[in-house]
XYZ file of C-alpha atoms in Angstrom:
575
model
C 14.553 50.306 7.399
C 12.252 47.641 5.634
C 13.885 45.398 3.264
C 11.675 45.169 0.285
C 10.677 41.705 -1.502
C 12.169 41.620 -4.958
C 10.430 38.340 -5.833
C 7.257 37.192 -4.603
C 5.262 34.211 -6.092
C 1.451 34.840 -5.230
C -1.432 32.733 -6.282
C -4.280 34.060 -4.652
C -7.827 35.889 -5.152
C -8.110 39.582 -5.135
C -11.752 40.894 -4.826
C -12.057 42.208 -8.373
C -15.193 44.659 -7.475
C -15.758 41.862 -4.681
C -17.243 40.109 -7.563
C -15.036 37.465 -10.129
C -11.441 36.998 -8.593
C -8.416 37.496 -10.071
C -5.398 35.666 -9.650
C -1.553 36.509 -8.829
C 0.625 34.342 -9.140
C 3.842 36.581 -8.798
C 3.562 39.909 -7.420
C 7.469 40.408 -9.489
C 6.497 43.229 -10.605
C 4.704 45.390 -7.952
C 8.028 44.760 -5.978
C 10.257 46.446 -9.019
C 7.513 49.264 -8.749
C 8.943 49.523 -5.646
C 12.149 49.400 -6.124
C 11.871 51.885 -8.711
C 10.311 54.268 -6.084
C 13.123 53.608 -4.126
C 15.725 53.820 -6.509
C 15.381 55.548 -9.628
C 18.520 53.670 -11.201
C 17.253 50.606 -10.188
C 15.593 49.402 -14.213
C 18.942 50.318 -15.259
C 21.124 48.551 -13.191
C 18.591 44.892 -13.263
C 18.697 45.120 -16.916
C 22.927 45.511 -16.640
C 23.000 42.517 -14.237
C 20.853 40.189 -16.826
C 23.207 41.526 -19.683
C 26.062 40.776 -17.889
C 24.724 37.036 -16.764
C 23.294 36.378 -20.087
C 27.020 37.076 -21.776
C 28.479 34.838 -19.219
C 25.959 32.474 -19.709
C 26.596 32.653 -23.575
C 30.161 31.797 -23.182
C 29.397 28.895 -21.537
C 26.694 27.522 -23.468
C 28.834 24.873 -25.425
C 30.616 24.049 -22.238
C 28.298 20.618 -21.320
C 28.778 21.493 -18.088
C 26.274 20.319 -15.053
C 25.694 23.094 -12.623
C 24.578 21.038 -9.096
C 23.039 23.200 -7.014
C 22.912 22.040 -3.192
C 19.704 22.276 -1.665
C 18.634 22.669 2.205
C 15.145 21.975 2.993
C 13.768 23.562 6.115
C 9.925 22.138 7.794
C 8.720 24.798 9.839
C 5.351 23.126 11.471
C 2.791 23.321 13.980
C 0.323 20.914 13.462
C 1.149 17.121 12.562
C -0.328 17.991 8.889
C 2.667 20.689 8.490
C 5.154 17.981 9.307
C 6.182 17.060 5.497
C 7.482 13.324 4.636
C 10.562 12.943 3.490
C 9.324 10.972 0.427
C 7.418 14.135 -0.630
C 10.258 16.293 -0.634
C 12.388 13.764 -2.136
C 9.187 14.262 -5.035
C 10.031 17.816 -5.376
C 13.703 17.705 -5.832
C 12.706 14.896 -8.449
C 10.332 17.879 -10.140
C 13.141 20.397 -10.368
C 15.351 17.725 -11.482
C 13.437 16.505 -14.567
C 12.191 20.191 -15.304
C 14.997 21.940 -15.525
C 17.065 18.758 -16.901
C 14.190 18.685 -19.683
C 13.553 15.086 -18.374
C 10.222 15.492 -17.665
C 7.345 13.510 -19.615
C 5.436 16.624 -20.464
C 8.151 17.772 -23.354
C 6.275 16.164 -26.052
C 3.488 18.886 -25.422
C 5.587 21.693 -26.279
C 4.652 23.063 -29.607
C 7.046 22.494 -32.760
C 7.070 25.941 -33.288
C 9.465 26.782 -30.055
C 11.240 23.476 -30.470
C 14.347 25.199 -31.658
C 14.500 27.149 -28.364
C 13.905 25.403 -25.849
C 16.232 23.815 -23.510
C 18.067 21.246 -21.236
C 19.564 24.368 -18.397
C 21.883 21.471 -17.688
C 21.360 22.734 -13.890
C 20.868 19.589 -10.793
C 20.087 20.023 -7.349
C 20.869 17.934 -5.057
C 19.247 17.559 -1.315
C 22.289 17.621 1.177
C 19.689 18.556 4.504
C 16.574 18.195 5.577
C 15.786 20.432 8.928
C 12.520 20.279 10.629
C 11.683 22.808 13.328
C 8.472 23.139 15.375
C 7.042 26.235 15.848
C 4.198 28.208 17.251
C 3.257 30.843 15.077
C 0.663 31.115 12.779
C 2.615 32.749 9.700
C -0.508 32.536 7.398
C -1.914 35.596 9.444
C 0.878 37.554 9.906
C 0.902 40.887 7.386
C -2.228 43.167 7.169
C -5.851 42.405 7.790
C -4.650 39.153 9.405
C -2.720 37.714 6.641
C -5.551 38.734 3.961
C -2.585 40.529 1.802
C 0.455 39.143 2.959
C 3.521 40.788 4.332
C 7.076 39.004 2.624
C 8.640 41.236 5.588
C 6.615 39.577 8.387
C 6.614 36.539 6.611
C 10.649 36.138 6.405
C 10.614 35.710 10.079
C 10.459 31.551 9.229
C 13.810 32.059 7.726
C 14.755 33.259 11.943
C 12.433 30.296 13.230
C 14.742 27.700 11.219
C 17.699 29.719 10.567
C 19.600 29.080 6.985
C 22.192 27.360 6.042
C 25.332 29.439 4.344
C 23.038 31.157 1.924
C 26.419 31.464 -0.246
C 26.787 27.646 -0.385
C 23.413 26.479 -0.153
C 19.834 26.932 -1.621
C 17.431 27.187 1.236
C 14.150 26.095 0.733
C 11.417 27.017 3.721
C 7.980 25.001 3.600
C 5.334 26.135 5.871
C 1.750 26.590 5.755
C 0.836 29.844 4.417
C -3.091 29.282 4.763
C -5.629 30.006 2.223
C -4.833 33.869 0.839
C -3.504 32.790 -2.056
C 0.486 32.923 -1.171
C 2.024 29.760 -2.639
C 5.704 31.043 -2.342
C 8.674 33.473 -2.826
C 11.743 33.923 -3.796
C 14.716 36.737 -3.559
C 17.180 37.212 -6.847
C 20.908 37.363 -6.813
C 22.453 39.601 -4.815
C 25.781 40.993 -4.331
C 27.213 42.096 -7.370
C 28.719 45.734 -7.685
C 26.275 47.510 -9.406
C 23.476 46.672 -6.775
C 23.551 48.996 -3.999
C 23.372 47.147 -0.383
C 19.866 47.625 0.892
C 17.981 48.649 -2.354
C 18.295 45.545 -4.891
C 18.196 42.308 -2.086
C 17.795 41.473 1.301
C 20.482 40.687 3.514
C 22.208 37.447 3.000
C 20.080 35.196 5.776
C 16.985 36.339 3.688
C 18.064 34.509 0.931
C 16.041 31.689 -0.574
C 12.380 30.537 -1.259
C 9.758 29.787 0.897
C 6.607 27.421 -0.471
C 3.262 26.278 1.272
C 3.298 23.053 2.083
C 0.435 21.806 0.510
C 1.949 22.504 -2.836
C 5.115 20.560 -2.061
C 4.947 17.417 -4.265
C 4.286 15.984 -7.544
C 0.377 16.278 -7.892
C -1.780 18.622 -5.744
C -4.684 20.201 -5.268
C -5.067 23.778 -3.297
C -7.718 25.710 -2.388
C -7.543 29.815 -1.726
C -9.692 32.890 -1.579
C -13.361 33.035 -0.573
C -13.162 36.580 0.782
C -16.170 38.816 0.266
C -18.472 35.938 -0.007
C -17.183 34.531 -3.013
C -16.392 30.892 -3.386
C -13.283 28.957 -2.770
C -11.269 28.907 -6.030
C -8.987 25.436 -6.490
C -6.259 24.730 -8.767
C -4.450 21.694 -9.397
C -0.013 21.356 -8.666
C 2.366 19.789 -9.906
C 5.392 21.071 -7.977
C 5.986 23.562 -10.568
C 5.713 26.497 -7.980
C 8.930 25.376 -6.825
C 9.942 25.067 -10.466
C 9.125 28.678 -11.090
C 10.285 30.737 -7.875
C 13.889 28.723 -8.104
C 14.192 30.933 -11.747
C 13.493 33.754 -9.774
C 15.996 32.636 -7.910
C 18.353 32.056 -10.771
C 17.522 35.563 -12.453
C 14.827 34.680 -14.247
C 11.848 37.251 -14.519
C 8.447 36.714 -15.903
C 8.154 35.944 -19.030
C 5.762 38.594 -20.455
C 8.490 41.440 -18.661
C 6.479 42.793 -15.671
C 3.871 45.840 -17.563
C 5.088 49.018 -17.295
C 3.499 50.074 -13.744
C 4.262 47.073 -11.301
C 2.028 46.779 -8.242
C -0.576 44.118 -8.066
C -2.298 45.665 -11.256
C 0.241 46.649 -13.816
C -0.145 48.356 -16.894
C 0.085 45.991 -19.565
C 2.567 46.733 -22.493
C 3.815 44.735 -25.359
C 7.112 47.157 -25.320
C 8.307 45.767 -21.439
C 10.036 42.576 -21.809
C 11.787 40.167 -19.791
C 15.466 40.710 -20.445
C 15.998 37.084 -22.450
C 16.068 37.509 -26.335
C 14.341 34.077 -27.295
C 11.182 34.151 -25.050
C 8.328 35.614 -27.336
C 7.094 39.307 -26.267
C 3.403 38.952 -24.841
C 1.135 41.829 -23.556
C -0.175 40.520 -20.379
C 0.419 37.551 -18.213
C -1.567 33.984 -18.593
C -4.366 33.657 -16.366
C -4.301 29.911 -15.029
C -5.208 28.096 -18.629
C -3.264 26.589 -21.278
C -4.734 28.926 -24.078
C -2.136 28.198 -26.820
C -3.801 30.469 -29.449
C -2.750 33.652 -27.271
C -0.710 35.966 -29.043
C -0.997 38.961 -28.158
C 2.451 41.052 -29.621
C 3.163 41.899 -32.731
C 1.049 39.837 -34.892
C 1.703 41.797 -38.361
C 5.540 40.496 -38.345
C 6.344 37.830 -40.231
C 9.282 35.921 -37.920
C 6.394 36.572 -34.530
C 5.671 33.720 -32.436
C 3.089 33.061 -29.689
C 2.531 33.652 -26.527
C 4.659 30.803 -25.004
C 2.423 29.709 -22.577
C 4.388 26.585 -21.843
C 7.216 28.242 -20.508
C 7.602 28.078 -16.596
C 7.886 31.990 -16.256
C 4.373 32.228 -17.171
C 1.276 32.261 -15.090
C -0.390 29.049 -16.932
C -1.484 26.050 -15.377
C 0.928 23.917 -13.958
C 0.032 21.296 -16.405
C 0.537 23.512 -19.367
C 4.206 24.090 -18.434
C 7.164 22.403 -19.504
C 10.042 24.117 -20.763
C 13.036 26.485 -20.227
C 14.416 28.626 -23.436
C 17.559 28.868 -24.537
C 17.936 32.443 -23.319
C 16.720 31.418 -19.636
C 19.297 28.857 -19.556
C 21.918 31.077 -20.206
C 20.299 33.725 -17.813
C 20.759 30.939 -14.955
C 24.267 29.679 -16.193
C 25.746 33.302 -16.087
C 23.991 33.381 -12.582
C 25.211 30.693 -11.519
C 29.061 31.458 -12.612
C 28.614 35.166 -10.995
C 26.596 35.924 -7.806
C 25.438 32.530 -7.287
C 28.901 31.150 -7.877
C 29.276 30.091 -4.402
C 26.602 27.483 -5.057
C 29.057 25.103 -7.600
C 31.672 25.172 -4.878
C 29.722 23.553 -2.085
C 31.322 19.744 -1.415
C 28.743 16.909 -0.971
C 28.262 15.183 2.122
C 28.851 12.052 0.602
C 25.436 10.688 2.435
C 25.136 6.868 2.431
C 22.468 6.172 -0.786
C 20.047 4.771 1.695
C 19.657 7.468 3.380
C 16.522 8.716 2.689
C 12.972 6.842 3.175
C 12.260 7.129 -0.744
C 16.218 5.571 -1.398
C 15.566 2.772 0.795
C 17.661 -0.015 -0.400
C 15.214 -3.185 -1.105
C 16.478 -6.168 0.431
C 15.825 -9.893 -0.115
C 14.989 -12.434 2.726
C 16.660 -15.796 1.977
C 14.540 -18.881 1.546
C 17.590 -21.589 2.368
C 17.736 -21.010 6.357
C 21.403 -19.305 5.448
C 22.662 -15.856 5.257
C 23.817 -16.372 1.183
C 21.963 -12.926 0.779
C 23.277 -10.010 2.987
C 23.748 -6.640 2.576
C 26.698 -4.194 3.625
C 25.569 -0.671 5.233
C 26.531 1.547 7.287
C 25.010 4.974 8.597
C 28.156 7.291 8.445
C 27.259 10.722 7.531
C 23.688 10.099 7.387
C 21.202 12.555 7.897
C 17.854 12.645 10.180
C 14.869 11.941 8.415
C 11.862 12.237 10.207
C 11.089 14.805 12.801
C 9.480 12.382 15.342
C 11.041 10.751 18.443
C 13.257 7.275 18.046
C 12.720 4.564 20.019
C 16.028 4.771 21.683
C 17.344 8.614 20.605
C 15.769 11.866 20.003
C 16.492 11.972 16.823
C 17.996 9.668 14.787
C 20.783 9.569 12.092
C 19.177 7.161 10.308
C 19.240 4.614 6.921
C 16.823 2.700 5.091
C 15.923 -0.867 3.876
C 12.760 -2.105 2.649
C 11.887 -6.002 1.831
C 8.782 -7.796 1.065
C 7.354 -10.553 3.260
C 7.230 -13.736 1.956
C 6.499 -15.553 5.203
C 5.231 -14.695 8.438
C 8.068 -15.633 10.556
C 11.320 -13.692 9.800
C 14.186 -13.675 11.438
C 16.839 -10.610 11.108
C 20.383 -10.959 11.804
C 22.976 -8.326 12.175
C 26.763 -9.363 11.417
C 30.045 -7.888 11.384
C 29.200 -4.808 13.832
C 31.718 -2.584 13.798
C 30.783 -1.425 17.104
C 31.521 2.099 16.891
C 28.487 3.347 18.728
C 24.749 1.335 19.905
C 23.019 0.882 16.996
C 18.973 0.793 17.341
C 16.865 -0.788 14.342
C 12.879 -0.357 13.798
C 10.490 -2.216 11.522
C 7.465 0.379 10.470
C 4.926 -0.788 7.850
C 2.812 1.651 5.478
C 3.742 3.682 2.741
C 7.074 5.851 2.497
C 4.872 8.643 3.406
C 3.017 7.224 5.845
C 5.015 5.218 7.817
C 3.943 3.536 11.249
C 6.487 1.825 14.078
C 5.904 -2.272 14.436
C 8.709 -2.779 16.449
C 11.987 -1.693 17.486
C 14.909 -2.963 19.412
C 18.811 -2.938 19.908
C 19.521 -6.775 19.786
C 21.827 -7.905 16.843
C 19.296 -10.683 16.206
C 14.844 -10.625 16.780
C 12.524 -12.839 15.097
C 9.595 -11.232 13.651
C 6.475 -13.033 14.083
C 2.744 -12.047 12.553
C 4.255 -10.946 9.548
C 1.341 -10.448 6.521
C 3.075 -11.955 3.700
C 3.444 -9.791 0.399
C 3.019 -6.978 2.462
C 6.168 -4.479 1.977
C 7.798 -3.490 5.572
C 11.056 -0.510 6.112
C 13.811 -1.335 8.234
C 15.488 2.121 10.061
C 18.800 2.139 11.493
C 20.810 4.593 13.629
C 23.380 4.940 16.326
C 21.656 6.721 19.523
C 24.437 9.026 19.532
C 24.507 11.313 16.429
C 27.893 11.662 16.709
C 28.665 8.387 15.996
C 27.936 5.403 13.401
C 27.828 1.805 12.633
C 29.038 -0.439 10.419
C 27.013 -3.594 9.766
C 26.063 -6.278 7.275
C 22.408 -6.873 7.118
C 20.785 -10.522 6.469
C 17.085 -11.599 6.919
C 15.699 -15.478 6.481
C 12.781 -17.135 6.375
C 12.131 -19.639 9.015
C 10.114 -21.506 6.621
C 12.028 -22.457 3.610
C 9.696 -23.294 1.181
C 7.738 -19.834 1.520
C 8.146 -18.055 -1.502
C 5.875 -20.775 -3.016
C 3.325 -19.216 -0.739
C 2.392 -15.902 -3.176
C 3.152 -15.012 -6.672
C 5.256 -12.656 -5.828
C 6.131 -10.010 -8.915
C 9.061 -10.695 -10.567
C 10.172 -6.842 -9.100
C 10.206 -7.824 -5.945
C 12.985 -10.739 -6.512
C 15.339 -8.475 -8.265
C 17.284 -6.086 -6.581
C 19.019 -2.605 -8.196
C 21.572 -0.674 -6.397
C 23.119 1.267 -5.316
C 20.511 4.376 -6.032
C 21.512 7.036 -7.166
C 24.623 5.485 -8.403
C 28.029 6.446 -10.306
C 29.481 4.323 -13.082
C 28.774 1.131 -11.249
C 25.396 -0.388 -11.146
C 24.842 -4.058 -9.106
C 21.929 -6.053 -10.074
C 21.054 -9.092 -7.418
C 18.521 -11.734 -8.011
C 16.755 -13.955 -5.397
C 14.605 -16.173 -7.252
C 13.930 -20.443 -7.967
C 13.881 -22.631 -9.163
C 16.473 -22.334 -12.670
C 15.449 -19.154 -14.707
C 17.288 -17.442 -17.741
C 17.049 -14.102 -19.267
C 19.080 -11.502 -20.457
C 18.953 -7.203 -19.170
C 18.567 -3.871 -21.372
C 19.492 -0.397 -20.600
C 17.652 2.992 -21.922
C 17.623 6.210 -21.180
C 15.715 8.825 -21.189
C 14.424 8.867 -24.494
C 13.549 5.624 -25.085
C 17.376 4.864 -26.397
C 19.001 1.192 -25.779
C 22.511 1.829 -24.158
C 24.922 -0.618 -24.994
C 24.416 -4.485 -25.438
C 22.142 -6.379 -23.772
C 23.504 -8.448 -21.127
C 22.435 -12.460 -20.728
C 21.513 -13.682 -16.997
C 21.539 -17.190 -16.963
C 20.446 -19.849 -14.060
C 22.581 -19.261 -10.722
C 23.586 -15.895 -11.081
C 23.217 -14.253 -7.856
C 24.255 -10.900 -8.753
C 25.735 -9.018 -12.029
C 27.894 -6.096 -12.081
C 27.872 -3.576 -14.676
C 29.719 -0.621 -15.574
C 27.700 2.441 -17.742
C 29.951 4.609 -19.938
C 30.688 7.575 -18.939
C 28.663 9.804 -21.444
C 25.348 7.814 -18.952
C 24.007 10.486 -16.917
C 20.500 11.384 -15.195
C 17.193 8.960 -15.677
C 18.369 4.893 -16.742
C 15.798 2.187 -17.067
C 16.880 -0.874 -16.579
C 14.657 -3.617 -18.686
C 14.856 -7.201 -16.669
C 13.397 -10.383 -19.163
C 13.526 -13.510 -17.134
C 11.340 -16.720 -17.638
C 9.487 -14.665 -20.682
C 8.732 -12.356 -17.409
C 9.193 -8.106 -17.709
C 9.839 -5.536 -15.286
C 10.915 -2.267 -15.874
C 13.285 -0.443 -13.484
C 15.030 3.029 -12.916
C 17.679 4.795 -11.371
C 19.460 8.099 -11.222
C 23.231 8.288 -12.327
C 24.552 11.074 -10.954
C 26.837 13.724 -13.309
């Protein structure tokens, strides 16, 4: 028996008389028609399930609560361009972060009128696992015609290719090239609660998840689809809101405008259908792509009606129009998340080192006195892999991450204190974090490294050839030529130093700079609000040590004034 997709993000071009195209970009409600085929109880019993999350939800709402949601990525590629960097996954976790935290810069676009609605879901995800997996099928043409209208069913065969972890403990999140028909994504709702009937309401547990294209993975974006029936490409601009929007399908969420009365791929549209949360504004139809924020299209003779609330991430508007979560959707999610999805908030973290990721690289300082004054403690116990491609001296490669700016072209590294619980390897790559290329790579404790292009930034990787074990070290690079830094003008960023990142309570700031300089440091967060008292840094002070109260969570920027010299900094304090 076919499982039916419940949730289905689709952006793509239907031939509309093979003529003007029109767009899906969630096919949410030709899979209730569906189900509704199926089973005739099945309105009934969705609308019970919301009511019963949205009470839960409700009771929680004055509980200020975070809700972290662990998140496993899987890379399902064939070509080199499928292979996603780590830095731009890292970029979407940041998105659903600052979206559904309310974090993101966009807020100040929402109109007034829904400013007493919308909402910080108080919800986090955190990435515990990156998996890539190489594969040789061609999922963009799988379904009928070749992939022209694709098949969720066919389609959930990358969740066998790369196989999930416990869907009960984790969010999976597939990313795979899903060609040019339009299909951005997917997602399946909860599943498992009494009053849904196995087989009818969800797929079996391993289907659980979303899957994305992997050209929409990311912060900014541009993606082209359609072109069928001689009609021209159409291209739409990302901001790694797709992800934004199939995770509250994921969390319960429907569309906002409630489905139409018919489902399928052209529903009926009806201002009487709504989407089960009592504070998003009823709307006849769905956006179509635009920010048109004099749509309203309900109920426009009562006196307390309210827009079409086209910002709202539930909607089919342009990714740049959306910004917000309601009230009601947040409590949707909570209830979710405290019912079927409860298994989500029990899930331990693998305490990763905070280097462990490419875009978390630690920066490092090289020391300008011949001595080791400046070294760094690290070690890569429980870290993760984080690129798919052969190591020097493993096949893959448990791996952390320094970065450090040249300021001469003949640096020496030096490894101390090994622990020497395993061989550890180290590689210098140059480029961007997502576009990283090897420069060398060895296994000796100590290597000079000649040729270097000063001001140039350069990554450091290190990893134990055997994954099943790990190495404590303390890290230390020096310029053989101690009056180098007067070589460039280097930016005053690059001589001060904030970890760790993310951090907890405690937050180190290190400074490498000459000759005498004096200053003082500010903290904000995310709204532009000074957090305690500033702190002086006066001549000689290698490194100050500073302890946030504990009401400091999410985005902090740290202000740095030395010398009548700015830079602004931030970090991430975790909940």
């Amino acid at each position: 028996m076919f499982k039916y997709l419940v949730l289905l993000l689709l952006i793509g071009s239907f031939p509309k008389l093979f003529g003007q195209q029109q767009g899906y970009k969630c096919a949410f409600d030709h899979a209730l028609q569906q189900q509704q085929r199926l089973d005739t109880t099945y309105f009934e019993r969705i609308n019970s399930l919301m009511q019963e999350a949205i009470r839960t939800g409700q009771q929680l709402q004055h509980q200020r609560t975070i809700h972290i949601i662990p998140v496993a990525v899987h890379v399902v590629w064939k070509t080199a361009a499928d292979k996603l960097a780590e830095c731009t996954i890292h970029e979407q976790i940041d998105v659903l972060n600052e979206d559904f935290r309310r974090n993101n810069a966009d807020t100040s676009f929402m109109r007034s009128i829904f400013s007493p609605i919308v909402a910080d879901t108080e919800i986090e995800f955190r990435l515990d696992t990156i998996i890539w997996t190489a594969s040789n099928v061609d999922f963009h043409t799988l379904g009928p015609f070749g992939g022209f209208l694709p098949d969720p069913t066919s389609l959930d065969s990358v969740k066998g290719t790369s196989l999930p972890l416990n869907p009960d403990q984790y969010l999976n999140i597939w990313m795979v090239y899903l060609g040019t028909n339009g299909l951005l994504g997917y997602a399946y709702p909860p599943d498992s609660l009494a009053n849904w009937p196995v087989g009818t309401s969800a797929p079996t547990k391993n289907k659980e998840g979303v899957v994305l294209h992997n050209e929409i993975i990311g912060r900014s974006n541009t993606v082209s689809f359609g072109g069928g029936f001689g009609s021209p490409l159409t291209t739409i601009s990302t901001q790694g809101r797709t992800a934004v929007h199939e995770v509250g399908h994921y969390l319960g969420l429907r569309h906002i405008w409630g489905d139409g009365t018919t489902g399928g791929l052209f529903p009926q549209p009806s201002c009487t259908v709504d989407d089960g949360v009592a504070d998003t504004p009823n709307c006849l139809d769905r956006s179509n792509f635009d920010c048109d924020t004099s749509k309203n299209s309900c109920d426009v003779s009562m006196p307390s009606d309210l827009p079409d609330m086209v910002e709202n991430y539930m909607d089919y508007s342009e990714e740049s129009c959306m910004n917000s979560f309601t009230i009601g959707q947040k409590n949707l999610m909570r209830g979710v998340l405290n019912g079927p999805r409860a298994g989500l908030l029990t899930t331990a973290a693998k305490n990763r080192p905070s280097n462990d990721a490419i875009a978390n690289a630690t920066e490092v300082f090289v020391n300008t006195d011949g001595s080791c004054s400046l070294s760094y403690t690290a070690t890569n116990n429980n870290a993760s892999i984080s690129i798919p491609d052969l190591a020097c001296y493993a096949n893959q490669a448990n791996d952390i991450w320094f970065n450090f700016v040249a300021i001469d072209n003949d640096i020496t590294l030096e490894l101390l204190n090994l622990s020497s619980n395993g061989l550890l390897a180290w590689e210098l790559m140059e480029g961007t974090c997502d576009s990283l290329f090897s420069v060398l790579c060895d296994t000796n404790s100590m290597a000079n490294f000649t040729n270097m292009i000063v001001g140039n930034t350069y990554y450091l990787r290190f990893y134990t050839t055997n994954l099943n074990s790990f190495e404590n070290f303390d890290l230390c690079l020096k310029s053989n030529n101690p009056t180098a830094e007067s070589k460039i003008a280097s930016p005053l960023e690059n001589h001060i130093h904030i970890f760790p990142n993310p951090a907890d309570d405690i937050i180190n700031i290190a400074f490498n700079l000459s000759p005498s300089y004096e200053g003082y440091i500010n903290f904000y967060n995310s709204l532009g609000q000074q957090i305690g008292t500033q702190q002086s840094i006066q001549s000689g002070d290698k490194k100050i040590q500073c302890i946030l109260p504990k009401f400091v969570r999410g985005i902090v920027y740290i202000e740095t004034v030395l010398n009548n010299r700015r830079t602004m900094k931030k970090i991430l304090v975790r909940p």
